[in-house]
Every structure is written in C-alpha cells, then in structure tokens.
Amino acid sequence: MKKFLSLLLLASLSCTAQDDILLVTSIPEAELRESIFVKTNIFEVYYSEVKEQPLTLTYKSSNRPKNVDRGSMNFYTEDNYHTSDNKDYYRNVWDKGHLAPAATFSDSRENLKQTFSYLNCALQNQYLNRGEWRLLEEQEREWDDIQELIVVVDMEFSDSILPTGANIPSRFIKHIQFTNTGEYKCYNFPNERPDKDWEEYEVIHSH
C-alpha cells in the first residue's frame, strides 16, 4: 500500500498541478483540525474538520463477491471526529457522495457499513455522483476482476461554503494504479453536472 501510495502521490502532483503536499500537524484537541489521518479496515483518509470534508482518500479495489445489499443504510457520524452531517445535504443539489464505493465493499455487512461513515462522504453534485462518477466506479469493478487497483481520490476546494459550515469541493481527482501492470490513470472531474462521458475526463500524461 505504501509503495503504490507514494507512486500515486508523485503522479498526483503533475495531474493536479499543485506544488504543496498536505501534512498532518499536531493541533490542540479543543480546536478543529485542518488535516487528520484516519485508517479504517477499508480506506485511509486525510480529513479536514475545518472544511468538514475529506481531503484525500485511498482504497483498494479488488474482486470481492457481493454478499450483502445496502438496504436502508444511512450515513453516520464518527465519535472523536468533526465531520459533515445530514443537514449539509438537506434540500440542495449536493449528494452524499461515497469516495470508497459502497458496491465495491459489499462482501460483508461490516465493510459495507464502513463506506457510510461521513469520513467517506463528500458534497458531490448529484448529476456527477449519479452519472459519470458512478460509471467510472462500475468500470473500476470490471478492471479489478483482472487485477487489484489502488485508488486515491483528491479533492480541491474553492471558497464556497454552505450556510451549515461545510466547504464544497470544486474538483474530484481520481488516481488509479493497476498493481500488476503498473498502468496509471487519472480522471479530473469538476464538481458540477457533467457535459461529457467519463472517459473524456481522463488526464493523459506523457512519459
């Protein structure tokens, strides 16, 4: 995981044209933290309590059998972390967008439920979430039938903040590393209604 995460971090610098790397710093517990690292059984996330949104999230996509359905599962808050919650998504265009997809982790109820943590939830335009983003997730599950994927999702932010306090991501950048072949793909989605197919959001790199 660390090896591939390092490769993706290097690649993400050219994909996003950003010069800085997020670092976790020690901040008094009484204050909201700009970046806190959390590791679960299915994903690792740098989460901003200030923005009430994930900053970077990593998961492995592998050929898991589907054993359970999401049914009536709802997103839930986590103890010890200040996150977004249901009020941020009430009667607006923003979906509770999974970063680690629920369908990818439907092999057990424990794993599926973990995807409904607000640590794994971002304010995502409903048309993006239900459209091209979903279709790319479906493609990942076809790719992972052949080889495991390491997926990193980075968020970019503007100054857009909801009245409820959560920051709205301006972009979702998905890095996909194919563990057997070493192939790398990057997709850069504005957080808005898509106007083209998911394949057209791929960032092509020269080597």
PDB file of C-alpha atoms in Angstrom:
ATOM      1  CA  MET A   1       0.000   0.000   0.000  1.00  0.00           C
ATOM      2  CA  LYS A   2       2.741   2.496   0.972  1.00  0.00           C
ATOM      3  CA  LYS A   3       4.677   1.814  -2.245  1.00  0.00           C
ATOM      4  CA  PHE A   4       1.735   2.441  -4.521  1.00  0.00           C
ATOM      5  CA  LEU A   5       0.522   5.390  -2.454  1.00  0.00           C
ATOM      6  CA  SER A   6       3.952   7.001  -2.913  1.00  0.00           C
ATOM      7  CA  LEU A   7       3.760   6.465  -6.663  1.00  0.00           C
ATOM      8  CA  LEU A   8       0.295   7.964  -6.805  1.00  0.00           C
ATOM      9  CA  LEU A   9       1.322  10.934  -4.691  1.00  0.00           C
ATOM     10  CA  LEU A  10       4.117  11.725  -7.147  1.00  0.00           C
ATOM     11  CA  ALA A  11       1.766  11.307 -10.078  1.00  0.00           C
ATOM     12  CA  SER A  12      -0.898  13.475  -8.472  1.00  0.00           C
ATOM     13  CA  LEU A  13       1.465  16.440  -8.421  1.00  0.00           C
ATOM     14  CA  SER A  14       1.572  16.512 -12.221  1.00  0.00           C
ATOM     15  CA  CYS A  15      -2.111  15.641 -12.531  1.00  0.00           C
ATOM     16  CA  THR A  16      -3.336  18.476 -10.332  1.00  0.00           C
ATOM     17  CA  ALA A  17      -0.554  20.971 -11.000  1.00  0.00           C
ATOM     18  CA  GLN A  18      -0.265  21.652  -7.293  1.00  0.00           C
ATOM     19  CA  ASP A  19       3.031  22.318  -5.546  1.00  0.00           C
ATOM     20  CA  ASP A  20       2.132  21.548  -1.957  1.00  0.00           C
ATOM     21  CA  ILE A  21       1.521  18.266  -0.144  1.00  0.00           C
ATOM     22  CA  LEU A  22      -0.867  18.049   2.776  1.00  0.00           C
ATOM     23  CA  LEU A  23       0.867  17.347   6.064  1.00  0.00           C
ATOM     24  CA  VAL A  24      -0.677  16.235   9.326  1.00  0.00           C
ATOM     25  CA  THR A  25       0.237  18.557  12.163  1.00  0.00           C
ATOM     26  CA  SER A  26      -0.460  18.464  15.878  1.00  0.00           C
ATOM     27  CA  ILE A  27      -3.283  20.814  16.828  1.00  0.00           C
ATOM     28  CA  PRO A  28      -4.873  21.071  20.283  1.00  0.00           C
ATOM     29  CA  GLU A  29      -7.870  18.779  20.625  1.00  0.00           C
ATOM     30  CA  ALA A  30     -10.101  21.721  21.512  1.00  0.00           C
ATOM     31  CA  GLU A  31      -9.599  23.143  18.008  1.00  0.00           C
ATOM     32  CA  LEU A  32     -10.834  21.828  14.692  1.00  0.00           C
ATOM     33  CA  ARG A  33      -8.074  20.136  12.753  1.00  0.00           C
ATOM     34  CA  GLU A  34      -7.194  21.128   9.199  1.00  0.00           C
ATOM     35  CA  SER A  35      -5.970  17.600   8.453  1.00  0.00           C
ATOM     36  CA  ILE A  36      -6.298  14.419  10.495  1.00  0.00           C
ATOM     37  CA  PHE A  37      -5.291  10.952   9.285  1.00  0.00           C
ATOM     38  CA  VAL A  38      -7.763   8.112   9.886  1.00  0.00           C
ATOM     39  CA  LYS A  39      -7.269   4.484   8.864  1.00  0.00           C
ATOM     40  CA  THR A  40     -10.192   2.057   8.743  1.00  0.00           C
ATOM     41  CA  ASN A  41     -10.414  -1.543   7.589  1.00  0.00           C
ATOM     42  CA  ILE A  42     -11.250  -0.469   4.023  1.00  0.00           C
ATOM     43  CA  PHE A  43      -9.876   3.048   3.459  1.00  0.00           C
ATOM     44  CA  GLU A  44      -7.358   5.616   4.647  1.00  0.00           C
ATOM     45  CA  VAL A  45      -8.335   9.271   4.704  1.00  0.00           C
ATOM     46  CA  TYR A  46      -6.879  12.678   5.435  1.00  0.00           C
ATOM     47  CA  TYR A  47      -9.932  14.532   6.722  1.00  0.00           C
ATOM     48  CA  SER A  48     -10.379  18.250   7.371  1.00  0.00           C
ATOM     49  CA  GLU A  49     -12.546  19.025  10.371  1.00  0.00           C
ATOM     50  CA  VAL A  50     -12.307  22.689   9.370  1.00  0.00           C
ATOM     51  CA  LYS A  51     -13.752  22.036   5.915  1.00  0.00           C
ATOM     52  CA  GLU A  52     -15.936  19.158   7.151  1.00  0.00           C
ATOM     53  CA  GLN A  53     -14.811  17.204   4.089  1.00  0.00           C
ATOM     54  CA  PRO A  54     -12.227  14.578   3.118  1.00  0.00           C
ATOM     55  CA  LEU A  55      -9.045  15.917   1.550  1.00  0.00           C
ATOM     56  CA  THR A  56      -7.545  12.682   0.220  1.00  0.00           C
ATOM     57  CA  LEU A  57      -8.877   9.148   0.492  1.00  0.00           C
ATOM     58  CA  THR A  58      -7.232   5.861  -0.548  1.00  0.00           C
ATOM     59  CA  TYR A  59      -8.781   2.417  -1.003  1.00  0.00           C
ATOM     60  CA  LYS A  60      -8.027  -0.901  -2.694  1.00  0.00           C
ATOM     61  CA  SER A  61     -10.477  -2.157  -5.296  1.00  0.00           C
ATOM     62  CA  SER A  62     -10.361  -5.940  -5.697  1.00  0.00           C
ATOM     63  CA  ASN A  63     -12.635  -8.679  -6.995  1.00  0.00           C
ATOM     64  CA  ARG A  64     -14.852  -9.022  -3.924  1.00  0.00           C
ATOM     65  CA  PRO A  65     -18.060 -11.073  -4.079  1.00  0.00           C
ATOM     66  CA  LYS A  66     -21.349  -9.302  -3.440  1.00  0.00           C
ATOM     67  CA  ASN A  67     -22.822 -10.837  -0.280  1.00  0.00           C
ATOM     68  CA  VAL A  68     -24.952  -8.032   1.167  1.00  0.00           C
ATOM     69  CA  ASP A  69     -27.175  -5.179  -0.006  1.00  0.00           C
ATOM     70  CA  ARG A  70     -27.129  -1.620   1.318  1.00  0.00           C
ATOM     71  CA  GLY A  71     -30.843  -1.751   2.102  1.00  0.00           C
ATOM     72  CA  SER A  72     -31.741   1.181   4.354  1.00  0.00           C
ATOM     73  CA  MET A  73     -28.182   2.014   5.461  1.00  0.00           C
ATOM     74  CA  ASN A  74     -27.660   5.707   6.136  1.00  0.00           C
ATOM     75  CA  PHE A  75     -24.523   7.761   6.647  1.00  0.00           C
ATOM     76  CA  TYR A  76     -23.416   8.133  10.257  1.00  0.00           C
ATOM     77  CA  THR A  77     -21.053  10.415  12.162  1.00  0.00           C
ATOM     78  CA  GLU A  78     -17.963   9.115  13.958  1.00  0.00           C
ATOM     79  CA  ASP A  79     -17.010   9.703  17.572  1.00  0.00           C
ATOM     80  CA  ASN A  80     -13.956  11.936  18.049  1.00  0.00           C
ATOM     81  CA  TYR A  81     -14.169  13.498  14.570  1.00  0.00           C
ATOM     82  CA  HIS A  82     -15.985  16.645  13.488  1.00  0.00           C
ATOM     83  CA  THR A  83     -17.486  15.904  10.065  1.00  0.00           C
ATOM     84  CA  SER A  84     -20.325  16.988   7.826  1.00  0.00           C
ATOM     85  CA  ASP A  85     -23.734  15.581   8.663  1.00  0.00           C
ATOM     86  CA  ASN A  86     -27.223  15.280   7.254  1.00  0.00           C
ATOM     87  CA  LYS A  87     -28.034  18.992   7.494  1.00  0.00           C
ATOM     88  CA  ASP A  88     -25.335  19.816   4.917  1.00  0.00           C
ATOM     89  CA  TYR A  89     -27.189  17.769   2.288  1.00  0.00           C
ATOM     90  CA  TYR A  90     -30.737  18.877   3.010  1.00  0.00           C
ATOM     91  CA  ARG A  91     -32.778  20.116   0.037  1.00  0.00           C
ATOM     92  CA  ASN A  92     -29.892  21.095  -2.209  1.00  0.00           C
ATOM     93  CA  VAL A  93     -28.051  19.816  -5.294  1.00  0.00           C
ATOM     94  CA  TRP A  94     -25.400  18.003  -3.254  1.00  0.00           C
ATOM     95  CA  ASP A  95     -25.412  14.225  -2.887  1.00  0.00           C
ATOM     96  CA  LYS A  96     -23.721  12.332  -0.090  1.00  0.00           C
ATOM     97  CA  GLY A  97     -21.024  11.097  -2.430  1.00  0.00           C
ATOM     98  CA  HIS A  98     -19.169   7.932  -1.483  1.00  0.00           C
ATOM     99  CA  LEU A  99     -15.435   8.124  -2.156  1.00  0.00           C
ATOM    100  CA  ALA A 100     -14.780   4.437  -1.392  1.00  0.00           C
ATOM    101  CA  PRO A 101     -17.803   2.993  -3.260  1.00  0.00           C
ATOM    102  CA  ALA A 102     -20.439   1.042  -1.374  1.00  0.00           C
ATOM    103  CA  ALA A 103     -20.774  -1.503  -4.194  1.00  0.00           C
ATOM    104  CA  THR A 104     -17.036  -2.235  -4.103  1.00  0.00           C
ATOM    105  CA  PHE A 105     -17.254  -3.300  -0.452  1.00  0.00           C
ATOM    106  CA  SER A 106     -20.475  -5.285  -0.399  1.00  0.00           C
ATOM    107  CA  ASP A 107     -18.655  -8.503   0.511  1.00  0.00           C
ATOM    108  CA  SER A 108     -19.589  -8.084   4.187  1.00  0.00           C
ATOM    109  CA  ARG A 109     -22.008  -6.001   6.215  1.00  0.00           C
ATOM    110  CA  GLU A 110     -19.112  -4.587   8.261  1.00  0.00           C
ATOM    111  CA  ASN A 111     -17.273  -3.360   5.170  1.00  0.00           C
ATOM    112  CA  LEU A 112     -20.401  -2.007   3.518  1.00  0.00           C
ATOM    113  CA  LYS A 113     -21.393  -0.117   6.656  1.00  0.00           C
ATOM    114  CA  GLN A 114     -17.922   1.427   6.881  1.00  0.00           C
ATOM    115  CA  THR A 115     -18.466   3.095   3.495  1.00  0.00           C
ATOM    116  CA  PHE A 116     -21.377   5.007   5.049  1.00  0.00           C
ATOM    117  CA  SER A 117     -19.143   6.842   7.514  1.00  0.00           C
ATOM    118  CA  TYR A 118     -19.178  10.607   6.983  1.00  0.00           C
ATOM    119  CA  LEU A 119     -15.382  10.295   6.829  1.00  0.00           C
ATOM    120  CA  ASN A 120     -16.018   8.697   3.419  1.00  0.00           C
ATOM    121  CA  CYS A 121     -18.627  11.246   2.329  1.00  0.00           C
ATOM    122  CA  ALA A 122     -18.214  14.347   0.176  1.00  0.00           C
ATOM    123  CA  LEU A 123     -20.534  17.072  -1.082  1.00  0.00           C
ATOM    124  CA  GLN A 124     -20.835  15.925  -4.691  1.00  0.00           C
ATOM    125  CA  ASN A 125     -23.072  17.342  -7.406  1.00  0.00           C
ATOM    126  CA  GLN A 126     -25.984  14.937  -7.759  1.00  0.00           C
ATOM    127  CA  TYR A 127     -25.631  14.688 -11.528  1.00  0.00           C
ATOM    128  CA  LEU A 128     -21.930  13.848 -11.248  1.00  0.00           C
ATOM    129  CA  ASN A 129     -22.480  11.343  -8.435  1.00  0.00           C
ATOM    130  CA  ARG A 130     -25.287   9.518 -10.215  1.00  0.00           C
ATOM    131  CA  GLY A 131     -23.765   9.869 -13.672  1.00  0.00           C
ATOM    132  CA  GLU A 132     -20.170   9.761 -14.888  1.00  0.00           C
ATOM    133  CA  TRP A 133     -18.646   9.234 -11.418  1.00  0.00           C
ATOM    134  CA  ARG A 134     -20.862   6.188 -10.920  1.00  0.00           C
ATOM    135  CA  LEU A 135     -19.982   4.857 -14.365  1.00  0.00           C
ATOM    136  CA  LEU A 136     -16.263   5.145 -13.625  1.00  0.00           C
ATOM    137  CA  GLU A 137     -16.806   3.206 -10.390  1.00  0.00           C
ATOM    138  CA  GLU A 138     -18.531   0.490 -12.396  1.00  0.00           C
ATOM    139  CA  GLN A 139     -15.554   0.396 -14.749  1.00  0.00           C
ATOM    140  CA  GLU A 140     -13.209   0.003 -11.772  1.00  0.00           C
ATOM    141  CA  ARG A 141     -15.123  -3.109 -10.771  1.00  0.00           C
ATOM    142  CA  GLU A 142     -14.549  -4.517 -14.230  1.00  0.00           C
ATOM    143  CA  TRP A 143     -10.857  -3.698 -14.103  1.00  0.00           C
ATOM    144  CA  ASP A 144     -10.442  -5.227 -10.641  1.00  0.00           C
ATOM    145  CA  ASP A 145     -11.728  -8.564 -11.939  1.00  0.00           C
ATOM    146  CA  ILE A 146      -8.309  -8.868 -13.568  1.00  0.00           C
ATOM    147  CA  GLN A 147      -6.004  -7.094 -11.112  1.00  0.00           C
ATOM    148  CA  GLU A 148      -6.223  -5.179  -7.859  1.00  0.00           C
ATOM    149  CA  LEU A 149      -6.396  -1.399  -8.054  1.00  0.00           C
ATOM    150  CA  ILE A 150      -5.062   1.220  -5.664  1.00  0.00           C
ATOM    151  CA  VAL A 151      -7.372   4.234  -5.895  1.00  0.00           C
ATOM    152  CA  VAL A 152      -6.668   7.691  -4.479  1.00  0.00           C
ATOM    153  CA  VAL A 153      -9.302  10.425  -4.579  1.00  0.00           C
ATOM    154  CA  ASP A 154      -8.107  14.002  -4.057  1.00  0.00           C
ATOM    155  CA  MET A 155     -10.418  16.953  -3.509  1.00  0.00           C
ATOM    156  CA  GLU A 156      -9.781  20.552  -4.486  1.00  0.00           C
ATOM    157  CA  PHE A 157     -11.698  23.402  -2.868  1.00  0.00           C
ATOM    158  CA  SER A 158     -12.690  26.950  -3.719  1.00  0.00           C
ATOM    159  CA  ASP A 159     -14.106  29.420  -1.211  1.00  0.00           C
ATOM    160  CA  SER A 160     -17.644  28.015  -1.485  1.00  0.00           C
ATOM    161  CA  ILE A 161     -19.035  27.244   1.967  1.00  0.00           C
ATOM    162  CA  LEU A 162     -22.568  26.158   2.797  1.00  0.00           C
ATOM    163  CA  PRO A 163     -24.574  28.126   5.399  1.00  0.00           C
ATOM    164  CA  THR A 164     -24.306  24.976   7.527  1.00  0.00           C
ATOM    165  CA  GLY A 165     -20.493  25.296   7.540  1.00  0.00           C
ATOM    166  CA  ALA A 166     -19.197  22.604   5.169  1.00  0.00           C
ATOM    167  CA  ASN A 167     -16.881  23.517   2.299  1.00  0.00           C
ATOM    168  CA  ILE A 168     -17.955  22.450  -1.189  1.00  0.00           C
ATOM    169  CA  PRO A 169     -15.273  20.644  -3.224  1.00  0.00           C
ATOM    170  CA  SER A 170     -14.595  22.260  -6.586  1.00  0.00           C
ATOM    171  CA  ARG A 171     -12.988  19.162  -8.138  1.00  0.00           C
ATOM    172  CA  PHE A 172     -12.640  15.412  -7.609  1.00  0.00           C
ATOM    173  CA  ILE A 173      -9.414  13.903  -8.936  1.00  0.00           C
ATOM    174  CA  LYS A 174      -9.221  10.131  -9.050  1.00  0.00           C
ATOM    175  CA  HIS A 175      -5.869   8.350  -9.435  1.00  0.00           C
ATOM    176  CA  ILE A 176      -5.975   4.651 -10.322  1.00  0.00           C
ATOM    177  CA  GLN A 177      -2.895   2.411 -10.101  1.00  0.00           C
ATOM    178  CA  PHE A 178      -3.071  -1.076 -11.645  1.00  0.00           C
ATOM    179  CA  THR A 179      -0.973  -3.222  -9.322  1.00  0.00           C
ATOM    180  CA  ASN A 180       0.082  -5.931 -11.784  1.00  0.00           C
ATOM    181  CA  THR A 181       0.825  -3.965 -14.933  1.00  0.00           C
ATOM    182  CA  GLY A 182       1.841  -0.688 -13.293  1.00  0.00           C
ATOM    183  CA  GLU A 183      -0.571   1.223 -15.527  1.00  0.00           C
ATOM    184  CA  TYR A 184      -1.743   4.538 -14.110  1.00  0.00           C
ATOM    185  CA  LYS A 185      -4.858   6.552 -14.926  1.00  0.00           C
ATOM    186  CA  CYS A 186      -6.065   9.922 -13.652  1.00  0.00           C
ATOM    187  CA  TYR A 187      -9.519  11.480 -14.002  1.00  0.00           C
ATOM    188  CA  ASN A 188     -10.235  15.111 -13.135  1.00  0.00           C
ATOM    189  CA  PHE A 189     -13.919  15.968 -12.606  1.00  0.00           C
ATOM    190  CA  PRO A 190     -15.284  19.447 -11.897  1.00  0.00           C
ATOM    191  CA  ASN A 191     -17.911  19.205  -9.162  1.00  0.00           C
ATOM    192  CA  GLU A 192     -20.765  20.078 -11.488  1.00  0.00           C
ATOM    193  CA  ARG A 193     -23.171  18.461 -13.905  1.00  0.00           C
ATOM    194  CA  PRO A 194     -21.028  16.535 -16.445  1.00  0.00           C
ATOM    195  CA  ASP A 195     -21.167  17.614 -20.067  1.00  0.00           C
ATOM    196  CA  LYS A 196     -19.193  14.680 -21.500  1.00  0.00           C
ATOM    197  CA  ASP A 197     -18.502  10.993 -20.941  1.00  0.00           C
ATOM    198  CA  TRP A 198     -16.302   9.848 -18.064  1.00  0.00           C
ATOM    199  CA  GLU A 199     -13.542   8.712 -20.436  1.00  0.00           C
ATOM    200  CA  GLU A 200     -13.129  12.293 -21.597  1.00  0.00           C
ATOM    201  CA  TYR A 201     -12.200  13.455 -18.099  1.00  0.00           C
ATOM    202  CA  GLU A 202      -9.004  11.394 -18.189  1.00  0.00           C
ATOM    203  CA  VAL A 203      -5.788  13.386 -17.873  1.00  0.00           C
ATOM    204  CA  ILE A 204      -3.260  11.992 -20.360  1.00  0.00           C
ATOM    205  CA  HIS A 205       0.372  12.022 -19.234  1.00  0.00           C
ATOM    206  CA  SER A 206       3.463  11.813 -21.370  1.00  0.00           C
ATOM    207  CA  HIS A 207       6.244   9.591 -20.011  1.00  0.00           C
TER     208      HIS A 207
END
